[in-house]
Short mmCIF file of C-alpha atoms in Angstrom, two decimals:
data_model
loop_
_atom_site.label_atom_id
_atom_site.label_comp_id
_atom_site.label_asym_id
_atom_site.label_seq_id
_atom_site.Cartn_x
_atom_site.Cartn_y
_atom_site.Cartn_z
CA MET A 1 -14.91 70.54 7.18
CA SER A 2 -14.97 69.67 3.49
CA ASN A 3 -16.72 66.51 2.34
CA TYR A 4 -13.86 64.23 1.32
CA ILE A 5 -12.78 60.61 1.43
CA ILE A 6 -9.41 58.92 1.71
CA THR A 7 -8.85 56.09 -0.77
CA SER A 8 -6.05 53.64 -1.44
CA SER A 9 -5.03 50.58 -3.41
CA SER A 10 -5.28 47.00 -2.22
CA THR A 11 -1.52 46.76 -1.71
CA ALA A 12 -1.76 48.45 1.70
CA ASP A 13 -2.21 44.86 2.92
CA MET A 14 -4.72 45.65 5.63
CA PRO A 15 -7.60 43.23 6.33
CA LEU A 16 -10.92 43.63 4.53
CA GLU A 17 -12.60 44.34 7.87
CA TYR A 18 -10.20 47.22 8.42
CA PHE A 19 -11.13 48.94 5.15
CA GLU A 20 -14.82 48.48 5.92
CA LYS A 21 -14.57 49.70 9.52
CA ARG A 22 -12.57 52.82 8.62
CA ASN A 23 -14.60 53.57 5.47
CA ILE A 24 -11.62 53.44 3.09
CA PRO A 25 -12.55 52.51 -0.47
CA TYR A 26 -9.73 50.66 -2.25
CA VAL A 27 -8.99 49.88 -5.88
CA PRO A 28 -7.63 46.36 -6.49
CA PHE A 29 -4.54 45.36 -8.38
CA HIS A 30 -4.90 42.05 -10.25
CA PHE A 31 -2.88 38.86 -10.37
CA MET A 32 -2.88 35.70 -12.45
CA ILE A 33 -2.21 32.24 -11.11
CA ASP A 34 -2.67 28.86 -12.78
CA GLY A 35 -4.04 30.54 -15.91
CA LYS A 36 -6.80 32.49 -14.17
CA GLU A 37 -6.93 36.20 -13.29
CA TYR A 38 -8.17 37.41 -9.91
CA PRO A 39 -8.64 40.82 -8.31
CA ASP A 40 -6.43 41.51 -5.31
CA ASP A 41 -9.52 41.74 -3.13
CA LEU A 42 -8.00 41.03 0.27
CA GLY A 43 -8.47 37.28 0.29
CA GLN A 44 -12.05 37.13 -0.94
CA SER A 45 -11.63 35.55 -4.38
CA ILE A 46 -8.84 33.26 -3.26
CA SER A 47 -7.80 32.78 0.35
CA PHE A 48 -4.27 33.67 1.41
CA GLU A 49 -3.79 30.07 2.57
CA ASP A 50 -4.77 28.68 -0.83
CA PHE A 51 -2.66 31.27 -2.64
CA TYR A 52 0.57 30.52 -0.78
CA GLN A 53 -0.09 26.79 -0.89
CA ARG A 54 -0.28 26.96 -4.67
CA ILE A 55 3.04 28.82 -4.79
CA SER A 56 4.61 26.19 -2.53
CA GLU A 57 3.41 23.57 -5.00
CA GLY A 58 5.06 25.33 -7.93
CA SER A 59 2.62 27.97 -9.20
CA MET A 60 4.26 31.21 -10.36
CA PRO A 61 1.77 34.12 -10.17
CA THR A 62 2.12 37.32 -12.15
CA THR A 63 0.63 40.71 -11.35
CA SER A 64 -0.86 43.69 -13.18
CA GLN A 65 -1.12 47.22 -11.87
CA VAL A 66 -4.16 49.48 -11.85
CA ASN A 67 -4.41 51.33 -15.16
CA VAL A 68 -5.74 54.81 -15.93
CA GLY A 69 -9.18 53.61 -16.96
CA GLN A 70 -9.61 51.60 -13.77
CA PHE A 71 -8.71 54.64 -11.70
CA VAL A 72 -11.21 56.76 -13.62
CA ASP A 73 -13.92 54.18 -12.97
CA PHE A 74 -12.92 53.98 -9.29
CA PHE A 75 -12.87 57.74 -8.63
CA THR A 76 -15.90 58.79 -10.69
CA PRO A 77 -18.74 57.65 -8.35
CA PHE A 78 -17.27 59.61 -5.42
CA LEU A 79 -16.98 62.75 -7.51
CA GLU A 80 -20.54 62.33 -8.72
CA GLU A 81 -21.61 62.22 -5.07
CA GLY A 82 -19.95 65.60 -4.57
CA LYS A 83 -17.00 64.26 -2.59
CA ASP A 84 -13.38 65.36 -2.86
CA ILE A 85 -10.70 62.65 -2.87
CA LEU A 86 -7.36 62.20 -1.17
CA HIS A 87 -5.86 59.11 -2.76
CA ILE A 88 -2.76 57.62 -1.16
CA GLU A 89 -1.01 55.33 -3.61
CA PHE A 90 1.44 52.42 -3.54
CA SER A 91 5.14 53.31 -3.89
CA SER A 92 6.21 54.66 -7.27
CA GLY A 93 9.52 52.88 -6.64
CA LEU A 94 7.75 49.54 -7.11
CA SER A 95 4.90 50.25 -9.51
CA GLY A 96 3.58 52.68 -12.10
CA THR A 97 0.20 53.02 -10.38
CA TYR A 98 1.01 56.45 -8.96
CA ASN A 99 1.49 57.76 -12.50
CA SER A 100 -1.74 56.10 -13.63
CA ALA A 101 -3.67 57.66 -10.76
CA THR A 102 -2.18 61.08 -11.54
CA ILE A 103 -3.20 60.84 -15.21
CA ALA A 104 -6.71 59.78 -14.18
CA ARG A 105 -6.86 62.78 -11.86
CA GLU A 106 -6.04 65.19 -14.70
CA GLN A 107 -8.70 63.65 -16.91
CA LEU A 108 -11.38 63.75 -14.24
CA LEU A 109 -10.73 67.34 -13.22
CA GLU A 110 -11.78 68.36 -16.73
CA ASP A 111 -15.19 66.78 -16.08
CA PHE A 112 -15.40 67.77 -12.41
CA PRO A 113 -13.71 71.18 -12.20
CA ASP A 114 -15.37 72.01 -8.88
CA ARG A 115 -14.03 68.90 -7.15
CA LYS A 116 -10.64 68.37 -5.56
CA ILE A 117 -8.57 65.27 -6.23
CA GLU A 118 -5.16 64.87 -4.61
CA VAL A 119 -2.90 61.89 -5.29
CA VAL A 120 0.01 61.20 -2.94
CA ASP A 121 2.87 58.81 -3.62
CA SER A 122 3.22 56.90 -0.34
CA LEU A 123 6.73 55.63 -1.15
CA ALA A 124 5.56 52.70 0.97
CA ALA A 125 4.33 49.15 0.53
CA SER A 126 2.39 46.46 2.37
CA GLY A 127 2.01 47.21 6.09
CA GLY A 128 4.10 50.40 5.74
CA TYR A 129 1.56 51.70 3.25
CA GLY A 130 -1.17 50.51 5.61
CA LEU A 131 0.43 52.25 8.59
CA LEU A 132 0.66 55.56 6.73
CA LEU A 133 -2.95 55.18 5.62
CA ASP A 134 -4.05 54.44 9.18
CA TYR A 135 -2.44 57.60 10.55
CA ALA A 136 -3.97 59.63 7.72
CA VAL A 137 -7.47 58.38 8.58
CA ASP A 138 -6.82 59.17 12.24
CA LYS A 139 -6.07 62.78 11.20
CA LYS A 140 -9.25 62.94 9.12
CA GLU A 141 -11.40 61.57 11.93
CA ALA A 142 -9.86 64.13 14.29
CA GLY A 143 -11.19 66.89 12.04
CA ALA A 144 -8.27 67.67 9.71
CA THR A 145 -9.07 68.99 6.26
CA LEU A 146 -8.06 67.20 3.08
CA GLU A 147 -5.17 69.61 2.59
CA GLU A 148 -3.99 69.23 6.18
CA VAL A 149 -3.95 65.44 5.86
CA ARG A 150 -2.18 65.63 2.50
CA VAL A 151 0.55 67.85 3.93
CA TRP A 152 0.97 65.55 6.95
CA VAL A 153 1.33 62.50 4.72
CA GLU A 154 3.90 64.22 2.50
CA GLU A 155 5.91 65.39 5.51
CA ASN A 156 5.83 62.06 7.37
CA LYS A 157 5.80 59.31 4.75
CA LEU A 158 9.57 58.77 4.86
CA ASN A 159 9.30 58.26 8.63
CA VAL A 160 7.50 54.97 7.96
CA ASN A 161 10.24 52.38 8.42
CA HIS A 162 10.08 49.03 6.57
CA TRP A 163 12.32 46.15 7.70
CA PHE A 164 11.85 42.59 6.53
CA PHE A 165 13.46 39.24 5.95
CA SER A 166 12.66 36.05 4.05
CA THR A 167 13.57 32.44 4.67
CA ASP A 168 12.80 31.58 1.02
CA LEU A 169 14.77 33.60 -1.53
CA THR A 170 13.28 32.01 -4.66
CA HIS A 171 10.94 34.87 -5.54
CA TYR A 172 13.42 37.59 -4.59
CA LYS A 173 15.81 36.03 -7.11
CA ARG A 174 13.04 35.83 -9.70
CA GLY A 175 12.20 39.51 -9.20
CA GLY A 176 15.82 40.61 -9.42
CA ARG A 177 16.01 41.77 -5.78
CA ILE A 178 18.98 39.47 -5.22
CA SER A 179 21.23 37.57 -7.65
CA ALA A 180 20.77 33.91 -8.49
CA THR A 181 24.17 33.21 -6.95
CA SER A 182 23.20 34.97 -3.71
CA ALA A 183 19.96 33.02 -3.57
CA PHE A 184 21.76 29.71 -4.16
CA PHE A 185 24.43 30.24 -1.52
CA GLY A 186 21.92 31.91 0.79
CA GLY A 187 19.85 28.76 0.76
CA MET A 188 22.88 26.54 1.32
CA LEU A 189 24.24 28.64 4.17
CA ASN A 190 20.88 29.44 5.77
CA ILE A 191 21.29 33.15 4.97
CA ALA A 192 18.24 35.35 5.56
CA PRO A 193 18.97 38.83 4.16
CA LEU A 194 17.59 41.82 6.04
CA LEU A 195 16.04 44.31 3.63
CA ASN A 196 14.31 47.65 3.91
CA MET A 197 12.63 50.35 1.84
CA ASN A 198 14.83 53.30 0.87
CA ALA A 199 13.85 56.94 0.41
CA LYS A 200 12.87 56.28 -3.22
CA GLY A 201 10.39 53.62 -2.18
CA GLU A 202 12.56 50.79 -3.49
CA LEU A 203 13.41 47.50 -1.77
CA THR A 204 17.07 47.39 -0.74
CA PRO A 205 19.11 44.52 0.80
CA ARG A 206 20.95 45.85 3.86
CA LYS A 207 22.59 42.94 5.65
CA LYS A 208 23.19 39.21 5.26
CA VAL A 209 22.31 37.34 8.44
CA ARG A 210 22.71 33.63 9.12
CA GLY A 211 19.66 31.98 10.60
CA LYS A 212 16.11 33.02 11.36
CA LYS A 213 16.68 33.60 15.06
CA GLN A 214 19.53 36.00 14.38
CA VAL A 215 17.74 37.95 11.63
CA ILE A 216 14.78 38.48 13.97
CA LYS A 217 17.19 39.93 16.54
CA GLU A 218 18.67 42.22 13.90
CA MET A 219 15.24 43.43 12.80
CA VAL A 220 14.20 44.26 16.38
CA LYS A 221 17.56 45.98 16.88
CA LYS A 222 16.81 48.22 13.89
CA MET A 223 13.55 49.27 15.52
CA GLU A 224 15.36 50.03 18.79
CA GLU A 225 17.82 52.21 16.86
CA LEU A 226 15.37 53.96 14.55
CA ALA A 227 11.93 54.15 16.21
CA LEU A 228 10.82 57.57 17.42
CA ASN A 229 12.01 57.84 21.06
CA GLY A 230 13.74 54.45 20.87
CA THR A 231 12.33 51.85 23.23
CA GLU A 232 9.96 54.52 24.56
CA TYR A 233 8.21 54.47 21.18
CA ASP A 234 4.48 55.00 21.72
CA GLY A 235 3.26 54.80 18.14
CA LYS A 236 1.66 52.01 16.14
CA CYS A 237 3.40 48.93 14.82
CA ILE A 238 2.33 46.53 12.07
CA ILE A 239 3.78 43.18 11.00
CA THR A 240 2.87 41.45 7.76
CA HIS A 241 3.84 37.93 6.74
CA SER A 242 3.50 35.50 3.85
CA ALA A 243 2.28 32.17 5.25
CA VAL A 244 4.63 32.25 8.29
CA TYR A 245 2.29 33.42 11.05
CA ASP A 246 4.31 31.73 13.80
CA ASP A 247 7.42 33.69 12.80
CA ALA A 248 5.41 36.91 12.70
CA LEU A 249 4.03 36.17 16.16
CA LYS A 250 7.56 35.61 17.53
CA VAL A 251 8.59 39.04 16.25
CA ALA A 252 5.43 40.65 17.62
CA ASP A 253 6.01 39.14 21.08
CA ILE A 254 9.58 40.48 21.20
CA ILE A 255 8.45 43.92 19.97
CA GLU A 256 5.75 44.14 22.64
CA GLN A 257 8.25 43.18 25.36
CA THR A 258 10.88 45.62 24.08
CA PHE A 259 8.52 48.56 23.51
CA PRO A 260 6.09 48.65 26.46
CA ASN A 261 4.50 51.97 25.45
CA LEU A 262 3.20 50.88 22.03
CA ALA A 263 -0.17 52.27 20.97
CA GLY A 264 -1.98 48.97 21.32
CA LYS A 265 -0.84 45.49 20.39
CA VAL A 266 1.20 44.83 17.28
CA ALA A 267 -1.16 44.21 14.35
CA ILE A 268 -0.32 41.04 12.40
CA ASN A 269 -1.69 40.92 8.84
CA SER A 270 -1.13 38.71 5.83
CA ILE A 271 0.94 39.97 2.92
CA GLY A 272 -1.60 40.21 0.13
CA THR A 273 -1.69 38.30 -3.11
CA VAL A 274 -0.04 40.97 -5.28
CA ILE A 275 2.95 41.68 -3.06
CA GLY A 276 3.02 38.00 -2.14
CA SER A 277 3.39 37.15 -5.83
CA HIS A 278 6.81 38.82 -5.64
CA THR A 279 7.90 37.71 -2.16
CA GLY A 280 6.54 34.18 -2.16
CA PRO A 281 6.06 32.47 1.21
CA GLY A 282 8.51 32.96 4.07
CA THR A 283 8.62 36.76 4.46
CA VAL A 284 8.10 38.69 7.70
CA ALA A 285 7.97 42.50 7.55
CA LEU A 286 8.02 45.04 10.38
CA PHE A 287 6.68 48.61 10.09
CA PHE A 288 6.89 51.53 12.53
CA MET A 289 7.36 55.30 12.66
CA GLY A 290 11.00 56.28 13.03
CA ASP A 291 13.90 58.24 11.58
CA LYS A 292 13.49 59.33 7.98
CA ARG A 293 14.59 56.69 5.50
CA ALA A 294 17.84 57.19 3.61
CA ASP A 295 18.87 56.02 0.15
#
């Protein structure tokens, strides 16, 4: 088997311990809050609790993607060690990092013509990106070659379903995901829109639901409809949240009751600081393998 590594960006929103345990190097995005820039280093420089508390108190963070030079610096040490690279990147529908990684690849292949660098657009975000990454590492550890893993990721990435809701629409309005009018009336009427990721890797509102309890039911219903083998689904499931752990736990409990054959318990992770800069607090997201996503 060829000597290769699988790498990613920080926006896979998996815990630091996960990246360390599975030997996945990651390159951090960056964000700025209260006039200071931080790396998106999985809660090390600033805790998730502190980050979301600052937003609740009025801070408005901004983010910056990984540029070409940062990718070159990130990839180079592995190439110098004689390792090939399979880099799985954050959705091109949400960021230009895939293009930056691809440009860095072309530059580096001139200096390392005997090495192999493959960059895959995950068309996924947060725990969906993390779920795809997790399956890819499983394939690698089972003995698959770099090319075999790359092909599997390309063929299966649209099977990663993303469904999520938010009880605070402020940052979705700010980011243009919903209109200011929708956010205003949504708040007044206790509307929690159900959104998902489409086939282009873009966030798309799908349904307006009144009340948290009802939107949770709708999200679980989507998994019943779309998960591979329905309620007999035996794959992995990840939930991410932005400072609403209790809500995430409610969803996880229902999922585990509804899908008794899951591959282990539902993993509950925090939405990281970069994606959280755009969602704000109040978001719960559900990720599983299911029918291919549509536009």
